[in-house]
PDB file of C-alpha atoms in Angstrom:
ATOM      1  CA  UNK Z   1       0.000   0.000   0.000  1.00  0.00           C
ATOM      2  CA  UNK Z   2       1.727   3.435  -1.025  1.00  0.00           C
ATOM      3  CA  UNK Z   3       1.420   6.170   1.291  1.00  0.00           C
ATOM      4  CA  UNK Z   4       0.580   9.221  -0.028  1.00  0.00           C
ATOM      5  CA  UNK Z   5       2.993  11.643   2.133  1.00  0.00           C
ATOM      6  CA  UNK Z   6       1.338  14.506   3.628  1.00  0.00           C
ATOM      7  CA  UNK Z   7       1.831  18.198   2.407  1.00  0.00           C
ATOM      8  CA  UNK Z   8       4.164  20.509   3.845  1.00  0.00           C
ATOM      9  CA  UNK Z   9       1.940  23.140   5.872  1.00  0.00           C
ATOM     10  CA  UNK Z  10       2.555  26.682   3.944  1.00  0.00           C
ATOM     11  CA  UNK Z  11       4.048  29.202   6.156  1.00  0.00           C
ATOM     12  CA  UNK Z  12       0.800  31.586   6.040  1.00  0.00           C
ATOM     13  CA  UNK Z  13      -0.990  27.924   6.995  1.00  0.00           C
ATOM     14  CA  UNK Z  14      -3.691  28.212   9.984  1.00  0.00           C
ATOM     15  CA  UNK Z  15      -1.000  25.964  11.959  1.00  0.00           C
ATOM     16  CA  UNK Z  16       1.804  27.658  11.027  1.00  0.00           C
ATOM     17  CA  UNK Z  17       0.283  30.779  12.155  1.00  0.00           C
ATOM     18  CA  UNK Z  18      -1.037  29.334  15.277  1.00  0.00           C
ATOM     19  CA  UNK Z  19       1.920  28.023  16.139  1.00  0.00           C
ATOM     20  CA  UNK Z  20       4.284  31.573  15.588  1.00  0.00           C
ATOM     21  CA  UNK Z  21       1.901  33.714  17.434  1.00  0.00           C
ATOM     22  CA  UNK Z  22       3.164  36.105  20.351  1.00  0.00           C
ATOM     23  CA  UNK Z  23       0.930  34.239  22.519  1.00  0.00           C
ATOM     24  CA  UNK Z  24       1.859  30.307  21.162  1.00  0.00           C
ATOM     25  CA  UNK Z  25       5.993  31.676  21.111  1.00  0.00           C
ATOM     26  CA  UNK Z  26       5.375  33.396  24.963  1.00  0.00           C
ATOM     27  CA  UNK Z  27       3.724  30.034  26.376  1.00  0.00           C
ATOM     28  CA  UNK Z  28       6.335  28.265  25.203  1.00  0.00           C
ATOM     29  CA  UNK Z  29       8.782  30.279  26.788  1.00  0.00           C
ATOM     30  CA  UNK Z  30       7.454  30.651  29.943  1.00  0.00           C
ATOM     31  CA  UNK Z  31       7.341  26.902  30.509  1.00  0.00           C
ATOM     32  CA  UNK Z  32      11.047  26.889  29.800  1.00  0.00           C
ATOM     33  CA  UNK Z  33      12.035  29.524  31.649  1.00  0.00           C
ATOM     34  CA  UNK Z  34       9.957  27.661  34.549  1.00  0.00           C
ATOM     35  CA  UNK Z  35      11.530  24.636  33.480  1.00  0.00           C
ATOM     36  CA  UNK Z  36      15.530  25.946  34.062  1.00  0.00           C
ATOM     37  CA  UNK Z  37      14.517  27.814  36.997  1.00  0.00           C
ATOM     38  CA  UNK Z  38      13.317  24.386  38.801  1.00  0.00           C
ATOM     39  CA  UNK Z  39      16.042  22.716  37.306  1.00  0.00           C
ATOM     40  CA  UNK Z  40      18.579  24.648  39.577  1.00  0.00           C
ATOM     41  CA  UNK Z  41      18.399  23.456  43.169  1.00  0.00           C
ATOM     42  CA  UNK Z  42      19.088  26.627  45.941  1.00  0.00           C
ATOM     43  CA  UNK Z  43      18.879  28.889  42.749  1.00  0.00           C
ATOM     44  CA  UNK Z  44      20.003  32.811  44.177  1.00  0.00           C
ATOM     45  CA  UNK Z  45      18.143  35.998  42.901  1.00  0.00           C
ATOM     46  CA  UNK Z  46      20.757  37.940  40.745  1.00  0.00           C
ATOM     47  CA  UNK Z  47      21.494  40.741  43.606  1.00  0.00           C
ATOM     48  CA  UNK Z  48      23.349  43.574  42.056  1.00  0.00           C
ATOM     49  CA  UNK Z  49      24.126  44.620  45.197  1.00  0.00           C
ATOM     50  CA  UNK Z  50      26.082  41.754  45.936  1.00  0.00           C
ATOM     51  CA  UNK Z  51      27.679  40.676  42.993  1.00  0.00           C
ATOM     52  CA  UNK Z  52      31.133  42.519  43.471  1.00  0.00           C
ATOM     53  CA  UNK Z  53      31.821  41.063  47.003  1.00  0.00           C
ATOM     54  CA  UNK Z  54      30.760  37.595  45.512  1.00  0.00           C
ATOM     55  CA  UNK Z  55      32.934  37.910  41.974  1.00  0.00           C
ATOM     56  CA  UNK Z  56      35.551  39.119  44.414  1.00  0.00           C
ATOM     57  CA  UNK Z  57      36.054  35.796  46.188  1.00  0.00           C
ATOM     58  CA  UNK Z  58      34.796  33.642  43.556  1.00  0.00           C
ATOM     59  CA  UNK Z  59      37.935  34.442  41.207  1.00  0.00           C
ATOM     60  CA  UNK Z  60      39.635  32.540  43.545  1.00  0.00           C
ATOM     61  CA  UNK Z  61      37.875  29.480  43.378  1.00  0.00           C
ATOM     62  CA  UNK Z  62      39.422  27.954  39.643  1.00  0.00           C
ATOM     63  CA  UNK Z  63      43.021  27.881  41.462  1.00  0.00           C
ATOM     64  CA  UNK Z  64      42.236  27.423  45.274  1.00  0.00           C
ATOM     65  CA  UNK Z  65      39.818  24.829  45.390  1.00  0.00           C
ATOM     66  CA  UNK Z  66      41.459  21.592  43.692  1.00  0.00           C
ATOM     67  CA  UNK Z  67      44.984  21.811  46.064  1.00  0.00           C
ATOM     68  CA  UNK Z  68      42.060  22.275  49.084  1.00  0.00           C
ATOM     69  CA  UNK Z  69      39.908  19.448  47.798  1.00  0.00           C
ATOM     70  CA  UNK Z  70      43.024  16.948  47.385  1.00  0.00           C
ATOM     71  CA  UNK Z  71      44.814  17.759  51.287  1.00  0.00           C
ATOM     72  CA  UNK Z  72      41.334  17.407  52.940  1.00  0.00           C
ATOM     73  CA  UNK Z  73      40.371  14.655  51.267  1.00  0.00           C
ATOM     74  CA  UNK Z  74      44.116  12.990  52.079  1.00  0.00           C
ATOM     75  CA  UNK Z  75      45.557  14.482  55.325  1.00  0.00           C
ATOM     76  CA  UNK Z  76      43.119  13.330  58.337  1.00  0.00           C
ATOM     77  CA  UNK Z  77      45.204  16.764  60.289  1.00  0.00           C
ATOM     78  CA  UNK Z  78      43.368  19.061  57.659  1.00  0.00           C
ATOM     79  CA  UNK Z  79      40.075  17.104  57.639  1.00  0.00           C
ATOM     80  CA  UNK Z  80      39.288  16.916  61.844  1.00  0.00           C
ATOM     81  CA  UNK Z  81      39.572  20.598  61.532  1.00  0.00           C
ATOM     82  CA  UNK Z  82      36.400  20.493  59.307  1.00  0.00           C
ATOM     83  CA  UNK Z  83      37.309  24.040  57.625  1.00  0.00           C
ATOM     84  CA  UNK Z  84      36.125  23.259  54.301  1.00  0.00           C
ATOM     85  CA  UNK Z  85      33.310  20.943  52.550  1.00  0.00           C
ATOM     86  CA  UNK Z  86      34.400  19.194  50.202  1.00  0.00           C
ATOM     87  CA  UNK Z  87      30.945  18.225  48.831  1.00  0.00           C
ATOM     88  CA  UNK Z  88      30.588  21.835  48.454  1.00  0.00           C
ATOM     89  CA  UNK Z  89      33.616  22.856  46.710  1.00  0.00           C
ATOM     90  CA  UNK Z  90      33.163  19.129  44.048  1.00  0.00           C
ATOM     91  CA  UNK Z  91      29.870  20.706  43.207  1.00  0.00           C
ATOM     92  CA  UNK Z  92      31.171  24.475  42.491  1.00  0.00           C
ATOM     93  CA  UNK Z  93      33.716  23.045  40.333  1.00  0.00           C
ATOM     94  CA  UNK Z  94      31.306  20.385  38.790  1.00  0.00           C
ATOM     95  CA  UNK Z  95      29.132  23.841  38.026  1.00  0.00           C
ATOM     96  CA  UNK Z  96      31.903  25.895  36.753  1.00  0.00           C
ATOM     97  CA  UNK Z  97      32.793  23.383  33.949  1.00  0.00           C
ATOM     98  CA  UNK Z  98      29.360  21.723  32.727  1.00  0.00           C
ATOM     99  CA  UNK Z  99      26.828  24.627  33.707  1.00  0.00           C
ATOM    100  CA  UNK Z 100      28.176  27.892  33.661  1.00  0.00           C
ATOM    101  CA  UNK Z 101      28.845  27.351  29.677  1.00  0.00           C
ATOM    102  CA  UNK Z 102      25.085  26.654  29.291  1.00  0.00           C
ATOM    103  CA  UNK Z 103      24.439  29.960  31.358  1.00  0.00           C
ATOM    104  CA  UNK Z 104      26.896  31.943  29.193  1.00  0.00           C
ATOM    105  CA  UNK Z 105      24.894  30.617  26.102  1.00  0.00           C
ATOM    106  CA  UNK Z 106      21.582  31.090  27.782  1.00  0.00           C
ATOM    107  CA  UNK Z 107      22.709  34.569  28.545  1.00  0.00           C
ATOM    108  CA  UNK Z 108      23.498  35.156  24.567  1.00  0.00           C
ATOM    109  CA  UNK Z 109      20.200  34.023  23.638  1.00  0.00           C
ATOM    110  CA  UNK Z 110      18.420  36.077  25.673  1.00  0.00           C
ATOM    111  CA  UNK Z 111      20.047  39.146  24.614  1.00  0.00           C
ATOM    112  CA  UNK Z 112      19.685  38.180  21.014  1.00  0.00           C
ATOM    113  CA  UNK Z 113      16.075  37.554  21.839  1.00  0.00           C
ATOM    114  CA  UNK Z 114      16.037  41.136  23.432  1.00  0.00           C
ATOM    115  CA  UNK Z 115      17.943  42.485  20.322  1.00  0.00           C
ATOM    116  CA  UNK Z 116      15.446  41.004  17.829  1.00  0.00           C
ATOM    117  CA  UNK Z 117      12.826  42.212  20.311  1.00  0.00           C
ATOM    118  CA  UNK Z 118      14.209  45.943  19.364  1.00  0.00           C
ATOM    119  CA  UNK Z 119      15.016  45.420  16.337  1.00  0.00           C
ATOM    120  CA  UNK Z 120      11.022  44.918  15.380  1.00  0.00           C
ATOM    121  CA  UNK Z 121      10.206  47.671  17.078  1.00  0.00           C
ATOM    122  CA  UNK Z 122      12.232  49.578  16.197  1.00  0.00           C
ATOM    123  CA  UNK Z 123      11.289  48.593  12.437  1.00  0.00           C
ATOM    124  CA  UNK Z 124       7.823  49.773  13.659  1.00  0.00           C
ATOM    125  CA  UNK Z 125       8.800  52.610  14.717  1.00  0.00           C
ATOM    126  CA  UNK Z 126      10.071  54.019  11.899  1.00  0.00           C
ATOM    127  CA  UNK Z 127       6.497  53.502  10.171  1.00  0.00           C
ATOM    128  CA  UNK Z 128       4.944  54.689  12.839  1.00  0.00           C
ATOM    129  CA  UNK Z 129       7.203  58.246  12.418  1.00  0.00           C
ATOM    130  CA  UNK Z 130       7.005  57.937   8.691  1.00  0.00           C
ATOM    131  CA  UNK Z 131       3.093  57.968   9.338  1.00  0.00           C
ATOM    132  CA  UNK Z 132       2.547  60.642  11.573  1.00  0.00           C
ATOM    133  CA  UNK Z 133       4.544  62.885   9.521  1.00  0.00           C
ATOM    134  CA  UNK Z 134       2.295  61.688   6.903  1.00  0.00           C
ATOM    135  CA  UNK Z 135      -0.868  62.728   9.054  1.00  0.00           C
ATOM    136  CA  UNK Z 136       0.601  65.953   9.741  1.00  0.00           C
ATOM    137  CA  UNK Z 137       0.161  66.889   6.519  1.00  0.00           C
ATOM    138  CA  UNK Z 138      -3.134  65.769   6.166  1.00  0.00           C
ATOM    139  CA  UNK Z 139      -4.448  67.136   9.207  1.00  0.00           C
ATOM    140  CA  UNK Z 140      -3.851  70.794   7.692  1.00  0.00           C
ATOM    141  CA  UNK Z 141      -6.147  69.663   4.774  1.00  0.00           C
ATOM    142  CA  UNK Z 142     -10.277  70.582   4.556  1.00  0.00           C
ATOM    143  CA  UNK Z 143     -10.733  67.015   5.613  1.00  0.00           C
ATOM    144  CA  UNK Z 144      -8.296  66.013   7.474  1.00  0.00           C
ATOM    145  CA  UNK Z 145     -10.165  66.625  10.922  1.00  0.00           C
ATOM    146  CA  UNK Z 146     -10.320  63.195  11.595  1.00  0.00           C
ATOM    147  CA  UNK Z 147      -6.998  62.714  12.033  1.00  0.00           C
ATOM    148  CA  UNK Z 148      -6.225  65.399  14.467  1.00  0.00           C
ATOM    149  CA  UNK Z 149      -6.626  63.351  17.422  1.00  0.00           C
ATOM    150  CA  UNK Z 150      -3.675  61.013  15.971  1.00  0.00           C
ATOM    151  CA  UNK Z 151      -1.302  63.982  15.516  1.00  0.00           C
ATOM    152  CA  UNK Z 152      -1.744  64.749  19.113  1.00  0.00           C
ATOM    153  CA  UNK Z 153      -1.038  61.922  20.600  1.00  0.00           C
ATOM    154  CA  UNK Z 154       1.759  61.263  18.482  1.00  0.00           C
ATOM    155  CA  UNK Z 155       3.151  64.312  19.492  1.00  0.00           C
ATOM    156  CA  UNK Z 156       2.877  63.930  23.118  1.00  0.00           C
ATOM    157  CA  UNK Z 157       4.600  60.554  22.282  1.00  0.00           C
ATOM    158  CA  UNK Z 158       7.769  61.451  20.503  1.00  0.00           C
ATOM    159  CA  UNK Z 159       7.869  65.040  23.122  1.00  0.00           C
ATOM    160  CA  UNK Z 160       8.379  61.822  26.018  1.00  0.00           C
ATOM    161  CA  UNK Z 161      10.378  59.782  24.158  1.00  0.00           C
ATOM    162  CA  UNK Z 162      12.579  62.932  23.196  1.00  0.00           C
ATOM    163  CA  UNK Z 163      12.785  63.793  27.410  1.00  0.00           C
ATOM    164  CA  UNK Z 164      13.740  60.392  28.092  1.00  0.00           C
ATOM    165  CA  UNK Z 165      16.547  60.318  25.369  1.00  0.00           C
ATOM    166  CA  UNK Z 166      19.952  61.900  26.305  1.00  0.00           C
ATOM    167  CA  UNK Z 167      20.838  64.826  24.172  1.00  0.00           C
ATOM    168  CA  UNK Z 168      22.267  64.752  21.434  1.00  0.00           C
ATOM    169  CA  UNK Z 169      25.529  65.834  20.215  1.00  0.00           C
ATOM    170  CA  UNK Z 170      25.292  68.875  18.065  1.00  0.00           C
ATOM    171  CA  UNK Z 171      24.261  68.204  14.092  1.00  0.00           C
ATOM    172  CA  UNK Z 172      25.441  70.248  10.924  1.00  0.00           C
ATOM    173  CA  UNK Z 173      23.140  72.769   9.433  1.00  0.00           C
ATOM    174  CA  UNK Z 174      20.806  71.107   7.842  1.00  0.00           C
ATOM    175  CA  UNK Z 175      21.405  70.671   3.899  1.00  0.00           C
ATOM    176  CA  UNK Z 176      18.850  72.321   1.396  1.00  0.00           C
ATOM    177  CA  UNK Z 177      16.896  69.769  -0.352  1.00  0.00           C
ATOM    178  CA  UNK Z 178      18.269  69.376  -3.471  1.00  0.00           C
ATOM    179  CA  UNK Z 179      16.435  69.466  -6.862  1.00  0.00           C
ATOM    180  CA  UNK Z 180      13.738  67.072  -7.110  1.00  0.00           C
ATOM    181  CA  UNK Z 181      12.847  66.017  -3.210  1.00  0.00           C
ATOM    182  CA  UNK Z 182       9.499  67.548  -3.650  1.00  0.00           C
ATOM    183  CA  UNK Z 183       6.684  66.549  -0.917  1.00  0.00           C
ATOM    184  CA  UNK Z 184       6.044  66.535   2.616  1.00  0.00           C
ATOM    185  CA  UNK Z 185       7.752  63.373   2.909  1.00  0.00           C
ATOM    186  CA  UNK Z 186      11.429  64.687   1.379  1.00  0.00           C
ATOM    187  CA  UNK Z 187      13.851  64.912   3.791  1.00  0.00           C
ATOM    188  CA  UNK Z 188      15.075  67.561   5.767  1.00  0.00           C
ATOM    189  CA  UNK Z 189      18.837  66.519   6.554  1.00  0.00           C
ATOM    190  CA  UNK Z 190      20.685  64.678   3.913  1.00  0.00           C
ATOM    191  CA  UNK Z 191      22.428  62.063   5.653  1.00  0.00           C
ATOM    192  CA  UNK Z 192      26.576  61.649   5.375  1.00  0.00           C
ATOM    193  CA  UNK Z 193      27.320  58.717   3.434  1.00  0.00           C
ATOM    194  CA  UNK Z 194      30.191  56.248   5.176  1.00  0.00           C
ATOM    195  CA  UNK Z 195      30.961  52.635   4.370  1.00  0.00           C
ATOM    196  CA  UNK Z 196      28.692  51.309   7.024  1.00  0.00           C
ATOM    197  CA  UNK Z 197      25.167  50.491   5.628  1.00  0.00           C
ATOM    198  CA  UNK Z 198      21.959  52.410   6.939  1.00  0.00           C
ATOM    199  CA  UNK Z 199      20.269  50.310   9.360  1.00  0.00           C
ATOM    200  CA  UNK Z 200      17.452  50.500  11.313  1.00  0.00           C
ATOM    201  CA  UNK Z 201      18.588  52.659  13.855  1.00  0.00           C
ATOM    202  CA  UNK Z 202      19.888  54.954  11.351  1.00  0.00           C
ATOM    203  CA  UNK Z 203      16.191  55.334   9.384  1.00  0.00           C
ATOM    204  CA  UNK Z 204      14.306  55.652  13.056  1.00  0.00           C
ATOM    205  CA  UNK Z 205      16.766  58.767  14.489  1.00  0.00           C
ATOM    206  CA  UNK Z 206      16.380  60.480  10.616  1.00  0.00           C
ATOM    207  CA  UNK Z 207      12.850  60.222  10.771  1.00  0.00           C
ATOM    208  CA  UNK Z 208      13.103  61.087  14.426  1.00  0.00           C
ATOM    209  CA  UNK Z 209      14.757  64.162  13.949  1.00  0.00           C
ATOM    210  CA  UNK Z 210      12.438  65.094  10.626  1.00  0.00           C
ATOM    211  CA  UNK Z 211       9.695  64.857  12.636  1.00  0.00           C
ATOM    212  CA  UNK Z 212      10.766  66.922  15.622  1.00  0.00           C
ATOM    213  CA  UNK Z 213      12.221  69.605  13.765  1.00  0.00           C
TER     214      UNK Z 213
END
């Protein structure tokens, strides 16, 4: 009997979809984060207040541990004095070499998860700029009434994102739009050219500064 194989779902596929939602990609995530979080027993809330007095003493532990290990575990002198636990100090170094990679890497995938994070809103953003200055036009037109409210409450947005921001170092005059930027949506600052390609960043502080000027 020949088994017809079944078809590959198509990325815009109800499945698909359901299964690359926000919500279906946050579930998931929360169940591992409670997953690693039970998986370390006597795990310690990161303490910033802490840290420097721990890192301070911990340096010490790749070089002074092993020697300590090896003469209480072999001279019965060093052991009655029951100074150090060995158990303890095994399981330290038994962390340091097989978990604290896995935290490093768990470390760099949350911060690319926080960078891709930005980087689609930040994506966003720039639409969002590009369409209030958009509406700002409009709103000056017979009928453009109806988008008033919009312009406001864009503006009140980008005034307290500007007060948040720290300023800015000072910009060259703005260039004259050349020949052939015609439209409310030209440009106001023609941007130096370097080597390095205009990213996302770059597009959101131009359109941040063409709408605030």
């Amino acid at each position: 009997m020949t088994v017809t194989p079944s078809p590959t779902p198509s990325p815009d596929s109800p499945a698909v979809l359901a299964a690359t939602t926000a919500d279906a990609i946050a579930a998931q995530l929360r169940t591992i984060a409670s997953t690693l979080q039970s998986a370390v027993p006597g795990l310690l809330k990161f303490d910033a207040r802490q840290v420097r007095r721990i890192v301070a003493s911990a340096k010490f532990g790749s070089e002074s541990l092993v020697p300590t290990i090896n003469v209480v575990s072999s001279v019965p002198k060093a052991k009655d004095r029951d100074m150090f636990d060995v158990h303890a100090g095994q399981l330290a170094l038994q962390y340091r070499d097989q978990v604290l990679p896995l935290a490093k890497q768990i470390g760099e995938f949350a911060a690319d998860l926080e960078f891709t994070i930005d980087n689609m809103l930040a994506a966003a953003a720039v639409q969002a700029l590009q369409t209030y200055r958009w509406a700002q036009h409009v709103v000056r037109q017979p009928d453009g009434a109806e988008l008033q409210s919009y312009v406001d409450q864009m503006s009140s947005a980008v005034k307290k994102t500007m007060n948040h921001r720290k300023p800015a170092a000072s910009a060259p005059a703005p260039t004259p739009t050349p020949a052939g930027a015609h439209g409310f949506l030209a440009p106001n600052i023609i941007p130096v050219k370097s080597n390095e390609p205009e990213d996302v960043a770059d597009r959101f502080e131009q359109a941040l500064r063409d709408v605030t000027e």
